[in-house]
């Protein structure tokens, strides 16, 4: 089979033809984290989300009784921001990266269009890898030059809510773990105790416990030490928190590395918004350099908790607030 080559013109045509697919590719590439959350497509700017609250209950029949308790919506704002990138790459290097795998899967049916599309998907996926790492640690800075500055991640939102007093021990959605260093010896007890302190409503639902890989490894080793060769302890890898009746899934993420928090929440409460091909989102291929091709992309993205009610969220604070030392005279 003869080698297939592609040109910037091929990429331009493919970018136009597969625009919508390419715009969603960075989100797909961030699936390691986003698969545990809930997406809201078509959000460009701000969208009000929230949880309906209030009591509605049956009582002994009384024809004159009227339930005067109000139903309220605790509104929160899911905000997405328009981000853009101009990525220059060597067309030959990108082509080599995708040619081999495509050839193995498609063989003689591989076409020039297939290769062009795969090169664009390859570049778009690189954008997604950076998006994945910012989902918790991102901090909005309009003058920034990286994905970390595009939007506020869940950790940044958490810090803001703690400062505002809306996430707190008094409200039942915060537990201070800063006095304890999580190790192989105590991780099982620390995480089990943390889960036990969650509201009953939260414990009664399918939840996700978002932790770093370090904490997850500590938990696995601690579990092994605690239960040893018990008959049901048949594997080292632990997917669900012991004692949660299979309701609490342990979710170790690279994006939680060095995070000052762990989060226990439902999948539906962890929202991410994206434009999904809306106006101002675009993918283009340009060439202003003799040897390099430019991939130009703009898209919306942002995250938010739908609710910070203790029935939907419990935060574990791992690091105490930093206190500045007085300046020495």
XYZ file of C-alpha atoms in Angstrom:
329
model
C 0.000 0.000 0.000
C 1.398 3.426 -0.959
C 1.883 6.045 1.728
C -0.900 8.618 1.988
C 0.105 12.234 2.394
C -2.028 15.164 3.475
C -1.715 18.880 2.900
C -2.936 21.974 4.768
C -5.727 22.171 2.189
C -6.860 18.668 3.156
C -6.922 19.753 6.791
C -8.882 22.914 5.996
C -11.548 20.912 4.204
C -11.697 18.350 6.993
C -11.918 21.075 9.677
C -14.909 22.564 7.884
C -16.603 19.207 7.333
C -16.079 17.883 10.872
C -16.287 21.185 12.765
C -18.876 20.060 15.324
C -17.049 16.808 16.067
C -13.742 18.617 16.523
C -15.248 21.183 18.883
C -16.431 18.418 21.196
C -13.145 16.485 20.951
C -11.367 18.381 23.798
C -14.312 17.554 26.076
C -14.117 13.893 25.051
C -10.361 13.917 25.655
C -11.022 15.099 29.234
C -13.221 12.043 29.804
C -10.941 10.653 32.547
C -12.507 13.259 34.827
C -15.712 14.288 33.074
C -17.132 10.752 32.889
C -17.848 11.118 36.619
C -19.740 14.402 36.145
C -22.779 15.704 34.274
C -22.501 17.775 31.108
C -24.632 20.753 30.101
C -24.238 21.371 26.356
C -25.102 24.653 24.718
C -23.983 26.937 27.551
C -22.320 30.117 26.304
C -21.917 32.470 29.231
C -24.103 32.136 32.308
C -26.865 29.682 33.104
C -28.740 29.554 36.408
C -28.826 26.125 37.995
C -30.001 25.121 41.440
C -31.945 22.812 43.653
C -35.639 22.963 44.551
C -36.062 22.845 48.315
C -38.903 22.967 50.809
C -41.212 20.480 52.489
C -44.312 18.928 50.986
C -45.919 16.209 53.112
C -49.135 14.413 53.842
C -50.892 14.998 57.161
C -54.189 13.854 58.665
C -57.054 15.140 56.538
C -58.263 18.636 57.364
C -60.317 20.401 54.669
C -59.246 23.798 56.027
C -55.525 23.068 56.341
C -53.220 24.763 53.840
C -49.496 24.048 53.681
C -47.927 27.518 53.815
C -44.313 26.342 53.546
C -42.689 27.865 50.479
C -40.862 25.937 47.801
C -37.654 27.741 46.959
C -34.887 27.329 44.421
C -31.362 27.905 45.695
C -29.879 29.300 42.522
C -26.274 28.912 41.463
C -24.579 30.104 38.310
C -22.840 27.793 35.867
C -20.588 30.076 33.861
C -18.636 29.076 30.797
C -15.879 31.171 29.305
C -14.762 31.452 25.716
C -11.238 30.121 25.379
C -9.070 30.106 22.294
C -5.838 28.568 21.128
C -3.536 28.874 18.135
C -1.367 25.764 18.016
C 1.366 25.482 15.442
C 2.477 21.971 14.612
C 4.560 20.098 12.083
C 2.153 18.361 9.734
C 4.631 15.559 9.064
C 5.126 14.775 12.773
C 1.386 14.792 13.450
C 0.760 12.597 10.424
C 3.316 10.052 11.609
C 1.685 9.943 15.066
C -1.697 8.829 13.706
C -0.743 7.028 10.492
C 0.457 3.765 12.046
C -2.574 3.099 14.285
C -4.962 4.053 11.470
C -3.209 1.792 9.022
C -3.431 -1.146 11.431
C -7.177 -0.669 11.952
C -8.266 0.353 8.453
C -5.627 -1.144 6.166
C -6.308 -0.643 2.471
C -9.510 1.237 3.231
C -7.568 4.127 4.774
C -8.136 7.328 2.817
C -6.567 10.753 2.714
C -9.692 12.172 4.359
C -9.430 9.657 7.231
C -5.861 10.695 7.895
C -6.663 14.424 7.771
C -9.532 14.001 10.228
C -7.390 11.934 12.590
C -4.625 14.536 12.597
C -7.148 17.202 13.605
C -8.594 14.951 16.317
C -5.079 14.269 17.572
C -4.338 17.993 17.949
C -7.756 18.700 19.509
C -7.178 15.912 22.033
C -3.999 17.642 23.206
C -6.182 20.611 24.153
C -8.424 18.225 26.079
C -5.524 16.880 28.145
C -4.897 20.376 29.530
C -8.626 20.877 30.068
C -8.727 17.676 32.100
C -6.015 18.890 34.479
C -7.774 22.234 35.160
C -11.216 20.901 36.134
C -10.441 21.117 39.862
C -7.488 23.504 40.073
C -8.428 26.080 37.423
C -8.515 29.724 38.554
C -10.066 32.319 36.259
C -7.685 35.059 35.115
C -8.833 36.928 32.020
C -5.243 37.930 31.255
C -3.891 34.379 31.624
C -2.310 32.340 28.841
C -3.097 28.750 29.903
C -6.142 26.523 30.399
C -5.636 26.874 34.162
C -6.670 30.535 33.780
C -9.756 29.905 31.628
C -12.315 29.054 34.355
C -12.661 28.468 38.088
C -12.304 24.767 38.867
C -14.135 22.928 41.636
C -11.335 23.492 44.176
C -11.315 27.231 43.479
C -15.110 27.395 43.762
C -14.850 25.444 47.031
C -12.300 27.885 48.466
C -14.556 30.818 47.553
C -17.566 29.212 49.239
C -15.543 28.413 52.379
C -14.424 32.041 52.588
C -18.051 33.135 52.187
C -19.146 30.743 54.935
C -21.558 28.865 52.682
C -19.446 25.713 52.870
C -18.747 25.204 56.560
C -18.866 22.695 59.401
C -21.881 24.549 60.794
C -23.736 24.056 57.505
C -22.882 20.352 57.460
C -21.040 20.411 54.125
C -17.437 20.706 55.383
C -15.220 18.503 57.513
C -11.802 19.702 58.639
C -9.193 16.992 58.041
C -6.206 19.327 58.133
C -4.906 18.016 61.472
C -4.497 14.520 60.023
C -1.913 13.407 57.490
C -3.422 10.598 55.429
C -1.062 7.610 55.326
C -1.043 3.870 54.637
C -1.839 3.335 58.303
C -4.917 5.521 58.679
C -6.450 6.156 55.239
C -9.205 3.579 55.683
C -10.278 5.068 59.017
C -10.037 8.677 57.769
C -12.125 8.122 54.626
C -14.626 5.888 56.408
C -15.098 8.474 59.151
C -15.416 11.248 56.576
C -18.152 9.339 54.754
C -19.950 8.545 58.001
C -20.118 12.282 58.755
C -21.999 12.989 55.514
C -25.703 13.780 55.719
C -27.922 10.707 55.717
C -29.530 11.925 52.479
C -26.115 11.949 50.792
C -25.159 8.541 52.136
C -28.423 7.153 50.788
C -27.497 8.022 47.191
C -24.938 6.797 44.688
C -21.979 9.100 45.200
C -18.450 9.756 43.999
C -15.526 10.425 46.323
C -13.013 12.500 44.361
C -9.458 12.038 45.661
C -5.880 12.165 44.427
C -4.072 9.007 43.349
C -1.858 9.321 46.438
C -4.849 9.202 48.765
C -6.372 6.334 46.776
C -3.157 4.290 47.055
C -2.999 5.010 50.789
C -6.586 3.740 51.097
C -5.849 0.491 49.206
C -2.816 -0.245 51.386
C -4.678 0.699 54.549
C -7.568 -1.566 53.565
C -5.138 -4.451 53.057
C -3.597 -3.835 56.475
C -7.002 -3.563 58.156
C -8.632 -6.647 56.621
C -5.611 -8.712 55.652
C -6.574 -12.102 54.242
C -10.297 -11.879 54.973
C -12.238 -14.168 52.589
C -13.937 -11.275 50.750
C -10.732 -9.251 50.406
C -9.902 -10.776 47.022
C -8.325 -7.886 45.162
C -5.946 -5.025 45.874
C -7.826 -2.499 43.763
C -10.801 -0.990 45.597
C -13.567 0.607 43.537
C -16.059 1.399 46.300
C -15.594 2.676 49.819
C -15.973 -0.176 52.293
C -19.065 0.284 54.455
C -21.008 2.326 51.890
C -23.013 -0.672 50.618
C -21.547 -0.090 47.174
C -22.956 3.426 46.966
C -19.724 5.432 47.247
C -17.352 5.052 44.300
C -13.731 5.969 44.872
C -12.610 8.230 42.010
C -8.855 8.849 41.937
C -7.932 11.567 39.447
C -4.699 13.035 38.152
C -6.485 16.397 38.247
C -6.739 16.085 42.063
C -2.980 15.909 42.614
C -1.953 18.230 45.477
C -5.578 19.282 45.904
C -6.385 20.778 49.324
C -9.785 19.083 49.302
C -11.583 15.801 48.775
C -15.155 15.980 47.511
C -18.055 13.618 48.157
C -20.954 14.326 45.826
C -23.349 12.849 43.315
C -22.500 12.682 39.637
C -25.463 14.908 38.807
C -24.248 17.611 41.191
C -20.867 18.005 39.487
C -21.707 20.072 36.416
C -19.598 21.069 33.449
C -20.847 23.336 30.690
C -19.651 23.590 27.121
C -20.797 25.324 23.961
C -21.280 22.283 21.734
C -20.690 24.194 18.496
C -22.436 27.439 19.379
C -21.801 30.806 17.765
C -18.246 32.113 18.326
C -16.949 28.541 18.630
C -14.878 27.537 15.663
C -12.076 25.351 14.294
C -9.836 26.512 11.480
C -6.603 25.519 9.801
C -4.215 28.251 8.676
C -0.687 28.356 7.350
C 1.434 31.461 7.789
C 4.726 29.601 8.122
C 6.805 27.709 5.592
C 6.868 24.446 7.577
C 4.265 24.749 10.355
C 0.480 24.511 10.203
C -1.732 26.442 12.666
C -4.697 24.812 14.397
C -7.041 27.614 15.529
C -9.823 26.732 17.965
C -12.253 28.640 20.184
C -14.750 27.011 22.559
C -16.693 27.568 25.799
C -16.106 25.655 29.048
C -16.796 25.972 32.784
C -17.811 23.958 35.870
C -20.070 24.428 38.912
C -21.778 22.566 41.756
C -25.494 22.402 41.110
C -26.007 22.562 44.869
C -23.795 22.884 47.944
C -26.503 21.528 50.230
C -25.168 18.841 52.618
C -27.656 16.499 50.945
C -25.585 16.854 47.759
C -22.037 17.699 48.860
C -19.481 17.133 51.612
C -16.008 18.647 51.359
C -12.988 17.404 53.290
C -10.434 20.152 53.895
C -6.963 18.617 53.887
C -4.860 21.739 54.314
C -5.383 24.383 56.961
C -5.693 27.989 55.898
C -2.342 29.653 55.419
C -1.487 32.310 57.971
C 1.069 34.854 56.852
C 4.035 35.288 59.148
C 4.633 38.829 60.360
C 7.352 40.665 58.506
C 10.607 40.803 60.421
C 11.818 44.314 61.119
